[in-house]
Amino acid sequence: MARPIPGARATGPRRLRTAACGLAATTLLLTGCGIVGGGSPDGADGNDSLTGEITFQTWNLKGGYEEYFTGLITAFEEQNPGATVAWVDQPAEGYQDKLSADAVAGTLPDVIDIGPEAAYTLAGAGTLLDLAEADPESEEAYLPASWDALTFDGLGGGTYGYPWYLNTGPSFFNTALFEECGLDPEQLPGTFDELFDAAETMAEECDGVPMVGRMPAIETFGTYGVELMNAEGTEFTFDNAEGVELVERYARLYEQGGMTEDALNELQTGELEAFKSGHLAWLPGSSYTLQDLRETAPRVYEEVGMGPLIATAAPNMYVQSLAVNAVSENQALATEFARFVTNPDNQFAFAREAAVFPSSQGVLDDPYFTEVQEGDDDSRVRVEAAQQVSEAEVHWPPAFSSQAADYLREQVALAIQGDKSAQDALADAAEYANERLSTE
């Protein structure tokens, strides 16, 4: 999951109180989800000539969405007599490693739920179908940023997945901590400058109450406006002046007490728990954060204010896609099914089921994503995030491996603690990432 724009300023918090209609109002029953036929992204009719069996693999979705996918597959099989789709679901842990192992063993499923990083690795090994070559007309059916996220310049410009669902979200702030620590809860930060200024004030006024609970990751550099790679996609460039500036700002904030040592060690789960316990003032959220806060941290939920995702450049989003096995024995059927799952109606249906956002062109114009229902906090979050999706980019380069992400985190932590200069830390991280890029 749309081109760069300046980050918008939040003119005031949106106080989130318990709504009369919660997630049940937006998570619809299967019969109301609008699952429709048609393999192509525009919803055309099925093809009687497509027969045989394919395997469709999802990533940790069976537990919550079994009814949805069962209905989806039934609809496809009814419109394509003689076609059979075998659905398998893999747990979240170790998913990318399993994909790589299956690719080596020649047992990769026909249609694969996959993110850009794993797709880049498999595409580089020649195991995914290049849709730019095999199905170029489909590009027009998807949001440009989502198609671009699966188009890999470092692999000759091929596109290796049909964009499926997207996610992003607003920022959430603890307005009670704002009031306690000398900040105006009616003026929530919307840019990095505003965030760091507010964090410094909070550190001065309330010793031990941090604004920031996470270290900058590669997508943070992207939203700050840092050029992450060169135009050809052959070299990482985040060790530039803007990247150094960002790390130095985090280092100053850490020295002032506006970012705790726990943030250097905790992953995202630690940040979330700190916010829920009322000990952290800012939480970059997603489309389903609000429901989680309402159910698991009701006291904090009562004081939550909502603003835009902190960004200087385009806001960040995450994209998931459906890739087709390049050596599938039934590639035509696999391609048709991937197009079917990602057509506008079925994307809209899944977005309503899972509190995510569709990548199909035009779907975000539906009133469901544009109109806030009075008294419904969930619709506020959905509309805010949907607007963000329309402006967002994927700021995690697909060639940036999880190993490179871990190494970047280690180097940035050294710089924030003052054990290394920001320039040296980023230079080492970029060198590490480029060495891995050259060996992919």
Short mmCIF file of N, CA, C and O in Angstrom, two decimals, residues 8-17 168-175 178 185-190 275 281-290 293 300-310 372 376-386 388:
data_model
loop_
_atom_site.label_atom_id
_atom_site.label_comp_id
_atom_site.label_asym_id
_atom_site.label_seq_id
_atom_site.Cartn_x
_atom_site.Cartn_y
_atom_site.Cartn_z
N ALA A 8 0.45 16.49 7.22
CA ALA A 8 -0.58 17.45 7.62
C ALA A 8 -0.52 17.71 9.12
O ALA A 8 -0.26 16.82 9.91
N ARG A 9 -0.79 18.93 9.51
CA ARG A 9 -0.81 19.28 10.94
C ARG A 9 -2.16 18.93 11.52
O ARG A 9 -3.21 19.20 10.94
N ALA A 10 -2.16 18.37 12.72
CA ALA A 10 -3.40 18.11 13.44
C ALA A 10 -3.82 19.39 14.13
O ALA A 10 -3.11 19.94 14.96
N THR A 11 -4.99 19.89 13.81
CA THR A 11 -5.45 21.13 14.41
C THR A 11 -6.04 20.90 15.80
O THR A 11 -6.26 21.84 16.55
N GLY A 12 -6.29 19.69 16.14
CA GLY A 12 -6.81 19.40 17.47
C GLY A 12 -7.09 17.93 17.60
O GLY A 12 -7.19 17.22 16.62
N PRO A 13 -7.22 17.41 18.84
CA PRO A 13 -7.44 15.99 19.02
C PRO A 13 -8.87 15.62 18.68
O PRO A 13 -9.77 16.45 18.74
N ARG A 14 -9.03 14.39 18.33
CA ARG A 14 -10.38 13.86 18.16
C ARG A 14 -10.59 12.94 19.35
O ARG A 14 -10.11 11.82 19.37
N ARG A 15 -11.28 13.42 20.33
CA ARG A 15 -11.49 12.64 21.55
C ARG A 15 -12.32 11.41 21.20
O ARG A 15 -13.36 11.51 20.56
N LEU A 16 -11.86 10.27 21.64
CA LEU A 16 -12.50 9.03 21.27
C LEU A 16 -13.23 8.47 22.49
O LEU A 16 -12.62 8.02 23.45
N ARG A 17 -14.54 8.54 22.46
CA ARG A 17 -15.35 8.00 23.55
C ARG A 17 -16.03 6.73 23.08
O ARG A 17 -16.13 6.43 21.90
N THR A 168 -2.56 1.12 7.21
CA THR A 168 -1.88 2.27 7.79
C THR A 168 -2.75 2.72 8.94
O THR A 168 -3.71 2.04 9.30
N GLY A 169 -2.45 3.82 9.52
CA GLY A 169 -3.30 4.28 10.62
C GLY A 169 -2.85 5.63 11.13
O GLY A 169 -1.75 6.11 10.82
N PRO A 170 -3.70 6.27 11.92
CA PRO A 170 -3.35 7.56 12.50
C PRO A 170 -2.44 7.40 13.70
O PRO A 170 -2.10 6.29 14.11
N SER A 171 -2.06 8.53 14.27
CA SER A 171 -1.34 8.54 15.54
C SER A 171 -2.35 8.66 16.68
O SER A 171 -3.37 9.34 16.55
N PHE A 172 -2.04 8.00 17.78
CA PHE A 172 -2.87 8.12 18.98
C PHE A 172 -2.02 8.75 20.08
O PHE A 172 -0.84 8.42 20.25
N PHE A 173 -2.64 9.67 20.83
CA PHE A 173 -1.94 10.40 21.87
C PHE A 173 -2.73 10.31 23.18
O PHE A 173 -3.96 10.35 23.17
N ASN A 174 -2.00 10.21 24.28
CA ASN A 174 -2.61 10.23 25.59
C ASN A 174 -2.76 11.68 26.02
O ASN A 174 -1.81 12.32 26.46
N THR A 175 -3.96 12.24 25.87
CA THR A 175 -4.17 13.66 26.14
C THR A 175 -4.08 13.98 27.63
O THR A 175 -3.80 15.13 28.00
N PHE A 178 -0.60 14.80 28.10
CA PHE A 178 -0.35 16.12 27.53
C PHE A 178 -0.68 17.20 28.55
O PHE A 178 0.11 18.13 28.79
N PRO A 185 -3.57 19.73 24.77
CA PRO A 185 -4.18 18.55 24.15
C PRO A 185 -5.01 18.88 22.93
O PRO A 185 -5.44 17.98 22.21
N GLU A 186 -5.22 20.18 22.71
CA GLU A 186 -5.94 20.58 21.50
C GLU A 186 -5.01 20.81 20.31
O GLU A 186 -5.47 21.13 19.22
N GLN A 187 -3.71 20.67 20.52
CA GLN A 187 -2.72 20.86 19.46
C GLN A 187 -1.81 19.63 19.42
O GLN A 187 -0.72 19.63 20.00
N LEU A 188 -2.25 18.60 18.76
CA LEU A 188 -1.48 17.36 18.68
C LEU A 188 -0.44 17.45 17.56
O LEU A 188 -0.71 18.05 16.52
N PRO A 189 0.72 16.85 17.75
CA PRO A 189 1.76 16.90 16.71
C PRO A 189 1.30 16.22 15.42
O PRO A 189 0.60 15.19 15.45
N GLY A 190 1.71 16.78 14.30
CA GLY A 190 1.43 16.17 13.01
C GLY A 190 2.67 16.03 12.15
O GLY A 190 2.63 15.38 11.11
N PHE A 275 1.98 2.22 26.15
CA PHE A 275 0.89 3.16 25.89
C PHE A 275 -0.37 2.72 26.62
O PHE A 275 -1.08 3.54 27.23
N ALA A 281 3.16 8.63 25.70
CA ALA A 281 2.21 9.63 25.22
C ALA A 281 1.83 9.47 23.74
O ALA A 281 0.80 10.00 23.32
N TRP A 282 2.64 8.79 22.93
CA TRP A 282 2.38 8.71 21.49
C TRP A 282 2.45 7.26 21.03
O TRP A 282 3.39 6.54 21.37
N LEU A 283 1.48 6.86 20.23
CA LEU A 283 1.46 5.51 19.66
C LEU A 283 1.11 5.60 18.18
O LEU A 283 -0.02 5.94 17.83
N PRO A 284 2.05 5.33 17.27
CA PRO A 284 1.69 5.23 15.86
C PRO A 284 0.82 3.98 15.69
O PRO A 284 1.25 2.87 16.01
N GLY A 285 -0.41 4.18 15.23
CA GLY A 285 -1.36 3.08 15.21
C GLY A 285 -1.68 2.55 13.84
O GLY A 285 -1.08 2.93 12.84
N SER A 286 -2.65 1.67 13.83
CA SER A 286 -3.16 1.10 12.59
C SER A 286 -4.68 1.21 12.62
O SER A 286 -5.27 1.76 13.55
N SER A 287 -5.32 0.65 11.61
CA SER A 287 -6.77 0.77 11.52
C SER A 287 -7.50 0.01 12.61
O SER A 287 -8.67 0.26 12.86
N TYR A 288 -6.84 -0.93 13.28
CA TYR A 288 -7.52 -1.69 14.33
C TYR A 288 -6.98 -1.40 15.72
O TYR A 288 -7.31 -2.08 16.67
N THR A 289 -6.14 -0.36 15.88
CA THR A 289 -5.62 -0.02 17.20
C THR A 289 -6.72 0.43 18.14
O THR A 289 -6.72 0.09 19.33
N LEU A 290 -7.67 1.20 17.62
CA LEU A 290 -8.71 1.76 18.48
C LEU A 290 -9.52 0.67 19.17
O LEU A 290 -9.78 0.75 20.38
N LEU A 293 -7.49 -0.81 21.99
CA LEU A 293 -7.44 0.06 23.16
C LEU A 293 -8.77 0.03 23.92
O LEU A 293 -8.79 -0.02 25.16
N VAL A 300 -7.23 4.31 29.33
CA VAL A 300 -6.43 5.08 28.37
C VAL A 300 -7.29 5.46 27.17
O VAL A 300 -7.20 6.59 26.65
N TYR A 301 -8.14 4.55 26.73
CA TYR A 301 -9.03 4.83 25.60
C TYR A 301 -9.87 6.08 25.82
O TYR A 301 -10.08 6.87 24.90
N GLU A 302 -10.30 6.30 27.07
CA GLU A 302 -11.15 7.47 27.37
C GLU A 302 -10.40 8.78 27.18
O GLU A 302 -11.02 9.83 27.03
N GLU A 303 -9.08 8.75 27.18
CA GLU A 303 -8.28 9.97 27.06
C GLU A 303 -7.50 10.04 25.75
O GLU A 303 -6.62 10.88 25.61
N VAL A 304 -7.83 9.20 24.80
CA VAL A 304 -7.07 9.16 23.56
C VAL A 304 -7.51 10.26 22.61
O VAL A 304 -8.70 10.48 22.39
N GLY A 305 -6.51 10.94 22.05
CA GLY A 305 -6.74 11.87 20.96
C GLY A 305 -6.10 11.32 19.71
O GLY A 305 -5.10 10.60 19.77
N MET A 306 -6.68 11.63 18.56
CA MET A 306 -6.20 11.06 17.30
C MET A 306 -5.73 12.16 16.37
O MET A 306 -6.39 13.18 16.20
N GLY A 307 -4.56 11.94 15.76
CA GLY A 307 -4.02 12.85 14.77
C GLY A 307 -3.46 12.06 13.60
O GLY A 307 -3.48 10.82 13.62
N PRO A 308 -2.91 12.73 12.61
CA PRO A 308 -2.36 12.01 11.46
C PRO A 308 -1.07 11.29 11.81
O PRO A 308 -0.44 11.57 12.83
N LEU A 309 -0.70 10.34 10.98
CA LEU A 309 0.60 9.70 11.11
C LEU A 309 1.68 10.76 10.99
O LEU A 309 1.62 11.64 10.13
N ILE A 310 2.67 10.71 11.87
CA ILE A 310 3.76 11.69 11.83
C ILE A 310 4.57 11.48 10.55
O ILE A 310 5.09 10.39 10.30
N VAL A 372 -17.77 9.87 8.00
CA VAL A 372 -17.75 9.54 9.43
C VAL A 372 -19.18 9.47 9.93
O VAL A 372 -19.98 10.39 9.71
N ASP A 376 -19.62 7.34 16.02
CA ASP A 376 -18.95 6.07 15.74
C ASP A 376 -17.45 6.31 15.62
O ASP A 376 -16.96 6.79 14.61
N ASP A 377 -16.72 5.99 16.69
CA ASP A 377 -15.29 6.22 16.70
C ASP A 377 -14.56 5.40 15.65
O ASP A 377 -13.56 5.85 15.08
N ASP A 378 -15.03 4.18 15.40
CA ASP A 378 -14.35 3.33 14.43
C ASP A 378 -14.38 3.94 13.04
O ASP A 378 -13.41 3.85 12.28
N SER A 379 -15.49 4.58 12.70
CA SER A 379 -15.56 5.20 11.37
C SER A 379 -14.62 6.39 11.27
O SER A 379 -14.08 6.69 10.21
N ARG A 380 -14.39 7.09 12.38
CA ARG A 380 -13.41 8.19 12.37
C ARG A 380 -12.02 7.68 12.02
O ARG A 380 -11.32 8.25 11.19
N VAL A 381 -11.62 6.59 12.67
CA VAL A 381 -10.31 6.03 12.41
C VAL A 381 -10.23 5.54 10.97
O VAL A 381 -9.24 5.75 10.27
N ARG A 382 -11.29 4.89 10.53
CA ARG A 382 -11.30 4.33 9.17
C ARG A 382 -11.17 5.43 8.13
O ARG A 382 -10.39 5.31 7.17
N VAL A 383 -11.92 6.50 8.28
CA VAL A 383 -11.88 7.58 7.29
C VAL A 383 -10.53 8.28 7.32
O VAL A 383 -9.96 8.60 6.27
N GLU A 384 -9.99 8.53 8.52
CA GLU A 384 -8.67 9.16 8.64
C GLU A 384 -7.61 8.30 7.95
O GLU A 384 -6.78 8.79 7.19
N ALA A 385 -7.65 6.99 8.23
CA ALA A 385 -6.64 6.11 7.66
C ALA A 385 -6.83 5.93 6.16
O ALA A 385 -5.86 5.84 5.41
N ALA A 386 -8.07 5.89 5.71
CA ALA A 386 -8.32 5.74 4.27
C ALA A 386 -7.80 6.94 3.50
O ALA A 386 -7.23 6.79 2.40
N GLN A 388 -5.32 8.68 4.41
CA GLN A 388 -3.87 8.51 4.46
C GLN A 388 -3.40 7.52 3.40
O GLN A 388 -2.37 7.72 2.76
#
